[in-house]
Amino acid sequence: MGRDKDKEKLAFNLKTPKGTKDWQGTDMILRDRIFSTITTVFKRHGAVTIDTPVFELREILAGKYGEDSKLIYDLQDQGGEICSLRYDLTVPFARWLAMNPAVQNIKRYHIAKVYRRDQPAMTKGRMREFYQCDFDIAGSYDKMLPDAEILRIICEVFEGLGWKENGSFMIKINHRGILDGVFEVCGVPKEKIRTISSAVDKLDKVSWEEVKKEMVEEKGLQEDVADKIWEFVQRKGGSEILETLKNDEELLANESMKRGVEDMGLLFEYLESFGIMDRVQFNLSLARGLDYYTGLIYEVVTEGSAPDNTTGQKLQRAAKRDKSNEFEEDRSNDPSVGVGSVAAGGRYDELVGMFSPKAQIPCVGISFGVDRIFSITKARMEKLKNTAPLRGNEVDVYVMAFGGKGFTGMVRERMDVCKILWDAGIKAEFSYKLKPKLPAQFKAADVNGVPFAVILGEDEEKAGKVKIKELGLPEGHPEKDGVMVDKANLVREVRSRLEQPGATDSVTASMDELVVEDTKTTGKTGDDGV
C-alpha cells in the first residue's frame, strides 16, 4: 500500500508550461549566434548594458500598453507588494531612468526575457516567455538624429544575420504626429484617437471593411469620419508620400501633422546619408498599439512574418469564425497566425515623466524579437540545402590518439596537448575513455562538427610531432590525410588554420548564405510581439 501511495504522488504532467520551451543542442548554438550578432552591433554604436528585475510593481506597468494590458501576467501578493511579470524592457528602462536622475543621457542595451499571456504558436516564435534585445537612446538631442541611427542599427543587425538581399526585410515607418493629425483633420474626437489607432493598426491583418466595422459599431465613430480616414491610411511608399502630405494645406494647418511632416523630412535626409532609404517604407496605416509612443514609430517585417495581404485576410476571417482553436496548446499549425513583426519600436518622450515629473527625458528605441528571428532563420536554413550544418558546440580541435598492439590510449599525452591548446585560448576536447578506438573519436568529432583534429601516435610522440587534420576534406585533397608538424609549433599551426575564412564558423556561414524572396508583407503582421 505504501508503494502505491508513493506512485500516486509521482503522477504529474511532465511538461513545460504553455507557451514555453526548453532550449538545447544546435538551437542554442543558433540562438547564441543571434545574440552575439545583435550585441556586436549594439556595442559598435556605443551602448552600455543594464539589467532590471524580471517583475515590477503592478502599478509601474499599469496603463502603459493600451489594449495589450490584458496580456500582462499578474502575480499574487507576496509580502505586501502586488507585482507583475515585465511585459517588455521599455517600461522598466523608463522606470530606471526616473530613479536615476543623474543619468540625463545614455545609449543602453538590454537582453532579457519578457512575459505575455498570449496565444502561443511555438514554431513561429510566438511564445509566452521570450527574449527581447533592446537598444535605446535617452537624452535631449537635435531632432531625428538618434531616430535615424536606430534605423541604421536595425539594418546592421539584420544584414549581420545574413538577411542581406533586397526584400529580405523591410522597415515600415510612420509618425504618431502624422497619424494623430490625420485623425484630427478627419474628425476623430481626441478621446477616441488611441482606440481608433488600435483599429487602424489591424489593416493588413483584416480587411478595411472589418476595421471600419470595429471603428463604427464597436467604438462609436461616425461612418463618414471612418471613410475619410481610409483615404489616408491606405497610402504607403517612399518620399513621394511625404511630398503629398506637404502639399495638402488642410493637413498642414494641423499642428500635430505639421510637426510630424517636418520630422519625417529631416529623417529622410539622414536615412539617405546612412544609405538605408531603400530599406524603408512610409506606411500611414502603421500605428503601433502601445500607448507610450509620441513620435516616429516603426516595425520590421519579412517574408516569414505573415501571409500576403489577400490570403492573410481570408485566413484571419476564417479563424475569427472558428472559435475552436482559441484554447489550443499551440497554434503553430494555424495558417491564420503569422510570426508577426521581428523588431519594432519608436520614440517615447513622455514615458519617463509618467514616473517622475522632474525626469522629462526624451527616448527612442528598438526591440528585436529573438525567438521570432530564430524561427525564421532556422526555417530558411533548413529550406536551403547548400547551407553548412549547424555545429553541436564551438570546439575547434578534437585531440585524438591511435596505436597498434599494446596501445596504451596515450591519455596523459592527449591531456597534455589539450592543456597546451587551452592555455593558448583554443577550444579543444578529447575522449574520456582510456583506450578509445580511432573511429569512435572521429565520430565524436563529426557529431559536433569539430573542424580540426590533432592526432597523436606513439612513434610521432617520440619524435616530438603531431598530425593536424582538417576534417571533411574531399578525396584527392592534398591534405586529406593531415599534415605532420612539430609539437612545439602546434599552437601556431592550429591558429593559422583557424584564421582561414569560414574554417570554424558554420553558423555564420549558414546565415550568410541565406537568400530570400521579396517580401509580400506590406502591413500589420499580427500583434505587438516586440
PDB file of C-alpha atoms in Angstrom, residues 88-283:
ATOM      1  CA  ASP A  88       8.645  44.440 -22.234  1.00  0.00           C
ATOM      2  CA  LEU A  89      12.006  46.052 -21.442  1.00  0.00           C
ATOM      3  CA  THR A  90      11.000  49.631 -22.303  1.00  0.00           C
ATOM      4  CA  VAL A  91       8.800  50.498 -19.314  1.00  0.00           C
ATOM      5  CA  PRO A  92      11.365  49.079 -16.828  1.00  0.00           C
ATOM      6  CA  PHE A  93      14.032  51.194 -18.548  1.00  0.00           C
ATOM      7  CA  ALA A  94      11.893  54.324 -18.182  1.00  0.00           C
ATOM      8  CA  ARG A  95      11.342  53.491 -14.514  1.00  0.00           C
ATOM      9  CA  TRP A  96      15.116  53.053 -14.096  1.00  0.00           C
ATOM     10  CA  LEU A  97      15.773  56.465 -15.663  1.00  0.00           C
ATOM     11  CA  ALA A  98      13.236  58.093 -13.340  1.00  0.00           C
ATOM     12  CA  MET A  99      15.007  56.500 -10.344  1.00  0.00           C
ATOM     13  CA  ASN A 100      18.451  57.652 -11.535  1.00  0.00           C
ATOM     14  CA  PRO A 101      18.088  61.402 -12.237  1.00  0.00           C
ATOM     15  CA  ALA A 102      21.857  61.810 -12.565  1.00  0.00           C
ATOM     16  CA  VAL A 103      21.621  59.895 -15.866  1.00  0.00           C
ATOM     17  CA  GLN A 104      20.476  62.501 -18.376  1.00  0.00           C
ATOM     18  CA  ASN A 105      21.690  60.704 -21.496  1.00  0.00           C
ATOM     19  CA  ILE A 106      22.612  57.105 -22.204  1.00  0.00           C
ATOM     20  CA  LYS A 107      22.793  54.576 -25.009  1.00  0.00           C
ATOM     21  CA  ARG A 108      21.607  51.398 -23.328  1.00  0.00           C
ATOM     22  CA  TYR A 109      21.016  47.847 -24.416  1.00  0.00           C
ATOM     23  CA  HIS A 110      19.262  45.095 -22.501  1.00  0.00           C
ATOM     24  CA  ILE A 111      18.837  41.422 -23.449  1.00  0.00           C
ATOM     25  CA  ALA A 112      16.374  39.569 -21.242  1.00  0.00           C
ATOM     26  CA  LYS A 113      13.178  37.531 -21.096  1.00  0.00           C
ATOM     27  CA  VAL A 114       9.719  39.084 -21.056  1.00  0.00           C
ATOM     28  CA  TYR A 115       6.313  37.516 -20.461  1.00  0.00           C
ATOM     29  CA  ARG A 116       2.947  37.796 -22.196  1.00  0.00           C
ATOM     30  CA  ARG A 117      -0.233  35.815 -21.659  1.00  0.00           C
ATOM     31  CA  ASP A 118      -0.724  35.456 -25.407  1.00  0.00           C
ATOM     32  CA  GLN A 119      -1.908  32.513 -27.503  1.00  0.00           C
ATOM     33  CA  PRO A 120       1.331  30.705 -28.455  1.00  0.00           C
ATOM     34  CA  ALA A 121       2.468  29.451 -31.864  1.00  0.00           C
ATOM     35  CA  MET A 122       5.772  27.935 -30.847  1.00  0.00           C
ATOM     36  CA  THR A 123       7.450  27.157 -34.180  1.00  0.00           C
ATOM     37  CA  LYS A 124       6.671  30.693 -35.330  1.00  0.00           C
ATOM     38  CA  GLY A 125       8.438  32.233 -32.351  1.00  0.00           C
ATOM     39  CA  ARG A 126       5.211  33.412 -30.704  1.00  0.00           C
ATOM     40  CA  MET A 127       5.652  32.414 -27.070  1.00  0.00           C
ATOM     41  CA  ARG A 128       4.616  33.404 -23.562  1.00  0.00           C
ATOM     42  CA  GLU A 129       8.208  33.574 -22.356  1.00  0.00           C
ATOM     43  CA  PHE A 130      10.648  35.005 -24.879  1.00  0.00           C
ATOM     44  CA  TYR A 131      13.761  37.110 -25.259  1.00  0.00           C
ATOM     45  CA  GLN A 132      13.899  40.713 -26.358  1.00  0.00           C
ATOM     46  CA  CYS A 133      17.041  42.606 -27.324  1.00  0.00           C
ATOM     47  CA  ASP A 134      16.513  46.338 -26.776  1.00  0.00           C
ATOM     48  CA  PHE A 135      18.621  49.326 -27.794  1.00  0.00           C
ATOM     49  CA  ASP A 136      17.536  52.780 -26.595  1.00  0.00           C
ATOM     50  CA  ILE A 137      18.939  56.291 -26.808  1.00  0.00           C
ATOM     51  CA  ALA A 138      17.840  58.540 -23.938  1.00  0.00           C
ATOM     52  CA  GLY A 139      18.576  62.265 -23.763  1.00  0.00           C
ATOM     53  CA  SER A 140      17.853  65.627 -25.369  1.00  0.00           C
ATOM     54  CA  TYR A 141      19.425  65.854 -28.831  1.00  0.00           C
ATOM     55  CA  ASP A 142      18.701  67.641 -32.092  1.00  0.00           C
ATOM     56  CA  LYS A 143      15.671  66.255 -33.877  1.00  0.00           C
ATOM     57  CA  MET A 144      15.722  62.874 -35.654  1.00  0.00           C
ATOM     58  CA  LEU A 145      19.461  62.214 -35.317  1.00  0.00           C
ATOM     59  CA  PRO A 146      19.056  59.435 -32.716  1.00  0.00           C
ATOM     60  CA  ASP A 147      15.997  58.144 -34.598  1.00  0.00           C
ATOM     61  CA  ALA A 148      17.994  57.789 -37.818  1.00  0.00           C
ATOM     62  CA  GLU A 149      20.775  55.919 -36.008  1.00  0.00           C
ATOM     63  CA  ILE A 150      18.234  53.463 -34.564  1.00  0.00           C
ATOM     64  CA  LEU A 151      17.051  52.652 -38.099  1.00  0.00           C
ATOM     65  CA  ARG A 152      20.674  52.219 -39.185  1.00  0.00           C
ATOM     66  CA  ILE A 153      21.176  49.789 -36.278  1.00  0.00           C
ATOM     67  CA  ILE A 154      18.168  47.760 -37.455  1.00  0.00           C
ATOM     68  CA  CYS A 155      19.750  47.366 -40.887  1.00  0.00           C
ATOM     69  CA  GLU A 156      23.139  46.401 -39.463  1.00  0.00           C
ATOM     70  CA  VAL A 157      21.577  43.730 -37.244  1.00  0.00           C
ATOM     71  CA  PHE A 158      19.586  42.005 -39.972  1.00  0.00           C
ATOM     72  CA  GLU A 159      22.374  42.256 -42.515  1.00  0.00           C
ATOM     73  CA  GLY A 160      24.697  40.779 -39.875  1.00  0.00           C
ATOM     74  CA  LEU A 161      22.232  37.904 -39.510  1.00  0.00           C
ATOM     75  CA  GLY A 162      22.516  37.169 -43.228  1.00  0.00           C
ATOM     76  CA  TRP A 163      19.350  38.946 -44.366  1.00  0.00           C
ATOM     77  CA  LYS A 164      21.279  40.945 -46.932  1.00  0.00           C
ATOM     78  CA  GLU A 165      19.285  40.660 -50.148  1.00  0.00           C
ATOM     79  CA  ASN A 166      16.862  43.420 -51.113  1.00  0.00           C
ATOM     80  CA  GLY A 167      13.427  42.308 -49.976  1.00  0.00           C
ATOM     81  CA  SER A 168      14.726  40.097 -47.180  1.00  0.00           C
ATOM     82  CA  PHE A 169      13.346  42.573 -44.645  1.00  0.00           C
ATOM     83  CA  MET A 170      11.539  45.885 -44.668  1.00  0.00           C
ATOM     84  CA  ILE A 171      11.237  48.643 -42.066  1.00  0.00           C
ATOM     85  CA  LYS A 172       7.758  50.126 -42.019  1.00  0.00           C
ATOM     86  CA  ILE A 173       7.750  53.624 -40.535  1.00  0.00           C
ATOM     87  CA  ASN A 174       5.159  56.207 -39.575  1.00  0.00           C
ATOM     88  CA  HIS A 175       4.869  59.118 -37.166  1.00  0.00           C
ATOM     89  CA  ARG A 176       2.334  59.412 -34.363  1.00  0.00           C
ATOM     90  CA  GLY A 177       2.104  63.143 -35.051  1.00  0.00           C
ATOM     91  CA  ILE A 178       1.090  62.442 -38.663  1.00  0.00           C
ATOM     92  CA  LEU A 179      -1.369  59.734 -37.674  1.00  0.00           C
ATOM     93  CA  ASP A 180      -2.917  61.880 -34.932  1.00  0.00           C
ATOM     94  CA  GLY A 181      -3.095  64.809 -37.359  1.00  0.00           C
ATOM     95  CA  VAL A 182      -4.946  62.669 -39.902  1.00  0.00           C
ATOM     96  CA  PHE A 183      -7.423  61.581 -37.245  1.00  0.00           C
ATOM     97  CA  GLU A 184      -7.987  65.135 -36.000  1.00  0.00           C
ATOM     98  CA  VAL A 185      -8.490  66.533 -39.512  1.00  0.00           C
ATOM     99  CA  CYS A 186     -10.895  63.698 -40.328  1.00  0.00           C
ATOM    100  CA  GLY A 187     -12.940  64.482 -37.205  1.00  0.00           C
ATOM    101  CA  VAL A 188     -11.966  61.807 -34.686  1.00  0.00           C
ATOM    102  CA  PRO A 189     -12.657  63.033 -31.111  1.00  0.00           C
ATOM    103  CA  LYS A 190      -9.427  63.325 -29.118  1.00  0.00           C
ATOM    104  CA  GLU A 191     -10.579  60.813 -26.525  1.00  0.00           C
ATOM    105  CA  LYS A 192     -11.007  58.200 -29.288  1.00  0.00           C
ATOM    106  CA  ILE A 193      -7.675  58.715 -31.078  1.00  0.00           C
ATOM    107  CA  ARG A 194      -5.781  55.915 -29.325  1.00  0.00           C
ATOM    108  CA  THR A 195      -8.562  53.361 -29.659  1.00  0.00           C
ATOM    109  CA  ILE A 196      -9.037  54.239 -33.338  1.00  0.00           C
ATOM    110  CA  SER A 197      -5.265  53.912 -33.812  1.00  0.00           C
ATOM    111  CA  SER A 198      -5.510  50.377 -32.473  1.00  0.00           C
ATOM    112  CA  ALA A 199      -8.171  49.532 -35.046  1.00  0.00           C
ATOM    113  CA  VAL A 200      -6.198  51.017 -37.951  1.00  0.00           C
ATOM    114  CA  ASP A 201      -3.145  49.007 -36.893  1.00  0.00           C
ATOM    115  CA  LYS A 202      -5.012  45.811 -37.895  1.00  0.00           C
ATOM    116  CA  LEU A 203      -5.351  46.794 -41.552  1.00  0.00           C
ATOM    117  CA  ASP A 204      -3.052  44.174 -43.009  1.00  0.00           C
ATOM    118  CA  LYS A 205      -4.427  41.571 -40.652  1.00  0.00           C
ATOM    119  CA  VAL A 206      -8.070  42.053 -41.606  1.00  0.00           C
ATOM    120  CA  SER A 207      -9.898  43.921 -44.370  1.00  0.00           C
ATOM    121  CA  TRP A 208     -10.815  47.599 -44.314  1.00  0.00           C
ATOM    122  CA  GLU A 209     -14.483  46.612 -44.054  1.00  0.00           C
ATOM    123  CA  GLU A 210     -13.816  44.824 -40.771  1.00  0.00           C
ATOM    124  CA  VAL A 211     -11.650  47.651 -39.429  1.00  0.00           C
ATOM    125  CA  LYS A 212     -14.347  50.153 -40.342  1.00  0.00           C
ATOM    126  CA  LYS A 213     -16.963  47.991 -38.650  1.00  0.00           C
ATOM    127  CA  GLU A 214     -14.895  47.933 -35.464  1.00  0.00           C
ATOM    128  CA  MET A 215     -14.444  51.716 -35.518  1.00  0.00           C
ATOM    129  CA  VAL A 216     -18.107  52.477 -36.215  1.00  0.00           C
ATOM    130  CA  GLU A 217     -20.076  49.746 -34.415  1.00  0.00           C
ATOM    131  CA  GLU A 218     -17.738  48.914 -31.516  1.00  0.00           C
ATOM    132  CA  LYS A 219     -16.007  52.248 -30.902  1.00  0.00           C
ATOM    133  CA  GLY A 220     -18.745  54.688 -31.876  1.00  0.00           C
ATOM    134  CA  LEU A 221     -17.021  56.570 -34.708  1.00  0.00           C
ATOM    135  CA  GLN A 222     -19.177  58.246 -37.334  1.00  0.00           C
ATOM    136  CA  GLU A 223     -19.163  56.390 -40.660  1.00  0.00           C
ATOM    137  CA  ASP A 224     -18.181  59.418 -42.762  1.00  0.00           C
ATOM    138  CA  VAL A 225     -15.196  60.018 -40.459  1.00  0.00           C
ATOM    139  CA  ALA A 226     -14.078  56.421 -40.960  1.00  0.00           C
ATOM    140  CA  ASP A 227     -14.323  56.842 -44.754  1.00  0.00           C
ATOM    141  CA  LYS A 228     -12.101  59.932 -44.593  1.00  0.00           C
ATOM    142  CA  ILE A 229      -9.515  58.015 -42.573  1.00  0.00           C
ATOM    143  CA  TRP A 230      -9.403  55.293 -45.261  1.00  0.00           C
ATOM    144  CA  GLU A 231      -8.396  57.874 -47.879  1.00  0.00           C
ATOM    145  CA  PHE A 232      -5.149  58.402 -45.941  1.00  0.00           C
ATOM    146  CA  VAL A 233      -4.227  55.136 -44.238  1.00  0.00           C
ATOM    147  CA  GLN A 234      -4.129  53.117 -47.469  1.00  0.00           C
ATOM    148  CA  ARG A 235      -1.107  55.126 -48.606  1.00  0.00           C
ATOM    149  CA  LYS A 236       2.362  53.594 -48.466  1.00  0.00           C
ATOM    150  CA  GLY A 237       5.605  54.129 -50.331  1.00  0.00           C
ATOM    151  CA  GLY A 238       8.627  56.381 -50.032  1.00  0.00           C
ATOM    152  CA  SER A 239       9.374  60.092 -50.046  1.00  0.00           C
ATOM    153  CA  GLU A 240       6.534  60.700 -52.503  1.00  0.00           C
ATOM    154  CA  ILE A 241       4.047  60.081 -49.668  1.00  0.00           C
ATOM    155  CA  LEU A 242       5.718  62.841 -47.672  1.00  0.00           C
ATOM    156  CA  GLU A 243       5.516  65.217 -50.648  1.00  0.00           C
ATOM    157  CA  THR A 244       1.782  64.520 -50.932  1.00  0.00           C
ATOM    158  CA  LEU A 245       1.282  65.412 -47.274  1.00  0.00           C
ATOM    159  CA  LYS A 246       3.361  68.581 -47.649  1.00  0.00           C
ATOM    160  CA  ASN A 247       1.120  69.770 -50.472  1.00  0.00           C
ATOM    161  CA  ASP A 248      -2.109  69.334 -48.501  1.00  0.00           C
ATOM    162  CA  GLU A 249      -2.808  72.739 -46.932  1.00  0.00           C
ATOM    163  CA  GLU A 250      -5.677  71.459 -44.777  1.00  0.00           C
ATOM    164  CA  LEU A 251      -3.425  68.833 -43.227  1.00  0.00           C
ATOM    165  CA  LEU A 252      -0.509  71.200 -42.640  1.00  0.00           C
ATOM    166  CA  ALA A 253      -2.824  73.581 -40.775  1.00  0.00           C
ATOM    167  CA  ASN A 254      -2.922  70.919 -38.071  1.00  0.00           C
ATOM    168  CA  GLU A 255      -0.046  71.390 -35.607  1.00  0.00           C
ATOM    169  CA  SER A 256       0.426  67.682 -34.953  1.00  0.00           C
ATOM    170  CA  MET A 257       0.604  66.937 -38.675  1.00  0.00           C
ATOM    171  CA  LYS A 258       2.976  69.848 -39.298  1.00  0.00           C
ATOM    172  CA  ARG A 259       5.367  68.609 -36.605  1.00  0.00           C
ATOM    173  CA  GLY A 260       5.271  65.075 -37.974  1.00  0.00           C
ATOM    174  CA  VAL A 261       5.915  66.139 -41.556  1.00  0.00           C
ATOM    175  CA  GLU A 262       8.896  68.276 -40.505  1.00  0.00           C
ATOM    176  CA  ASP A 263      10.337  65.352 -38.529  1.00  0.00           C
ATOM    177  CA  MET A 264       9.937  62.938 -41.424  1.00  0.00           C
ATOM    178  CA  GLY A 265      11.552  65.373 -43.854  1.00  0.00           C
ATOM    179  CA  LEU A 266      14.646  65.537 -41.655  1.00  0.00           C
ATOM    180  CA  LEU A 267      14.619  61.778 -41.139  1.00  0.00           C
ATOM    181  CA  PHE A 268      14.602  61.027 -44.869  1.00  0.00           C
ATOM    182  CA  GLU A 269      17.637  63.264 -45.349  1.00  0.00           C
ATOM    183  CA  TYR A 270      19.529  61.411 -42.627  1.00  0.00           C
ATOM    184  CA  LEU A 271      18.493  57.990 -43.942  1.00  0.00           C
ATOM    185  CA  GLU A 272      19.948  58.937 -47.327  1.00  0.00           C
ATOM    186  CA  SER A 273      23.230  59.805 -45.580  1.00  0.00           C
ATOM    187  CA  PHE A 274      23.215  56.427 -43.807  1.00  0.00           C
ATOM    188  CA  GLY A 275      22.478  54.635 -47.096  1.00  0.00           C
ATOM    189  CA  ILE A 276      19.370  52.810 -45.891  1.00  0.00           C
ATOM    190  CA  MET A 277      16.484  54.627 -47.582  1.00  0.00           C
ATOM    191  CA  ASP A 278      15.847  51.573 -49.764  1.00  0.00           C
ATOM    192  CA  ARG A 279      15.076  49.512 -46.650  1.00  0.00           C
ATOM    193  CA  VAL A 280      12.255  51.819 -45.506  1.00  0.00           C
ATOM    194  CA  GLN A 281       8.563  52.005 -46.388  1.00  0.00           C
ATOM    195  CA  PHE A 282       6.486  55.015 -45.261  1.00  0.00           C
ATOM    196  CA  ASN A 283       3.189  53.369 -44.269  1.00  0.00           C
TER     197      ASN A 283
END
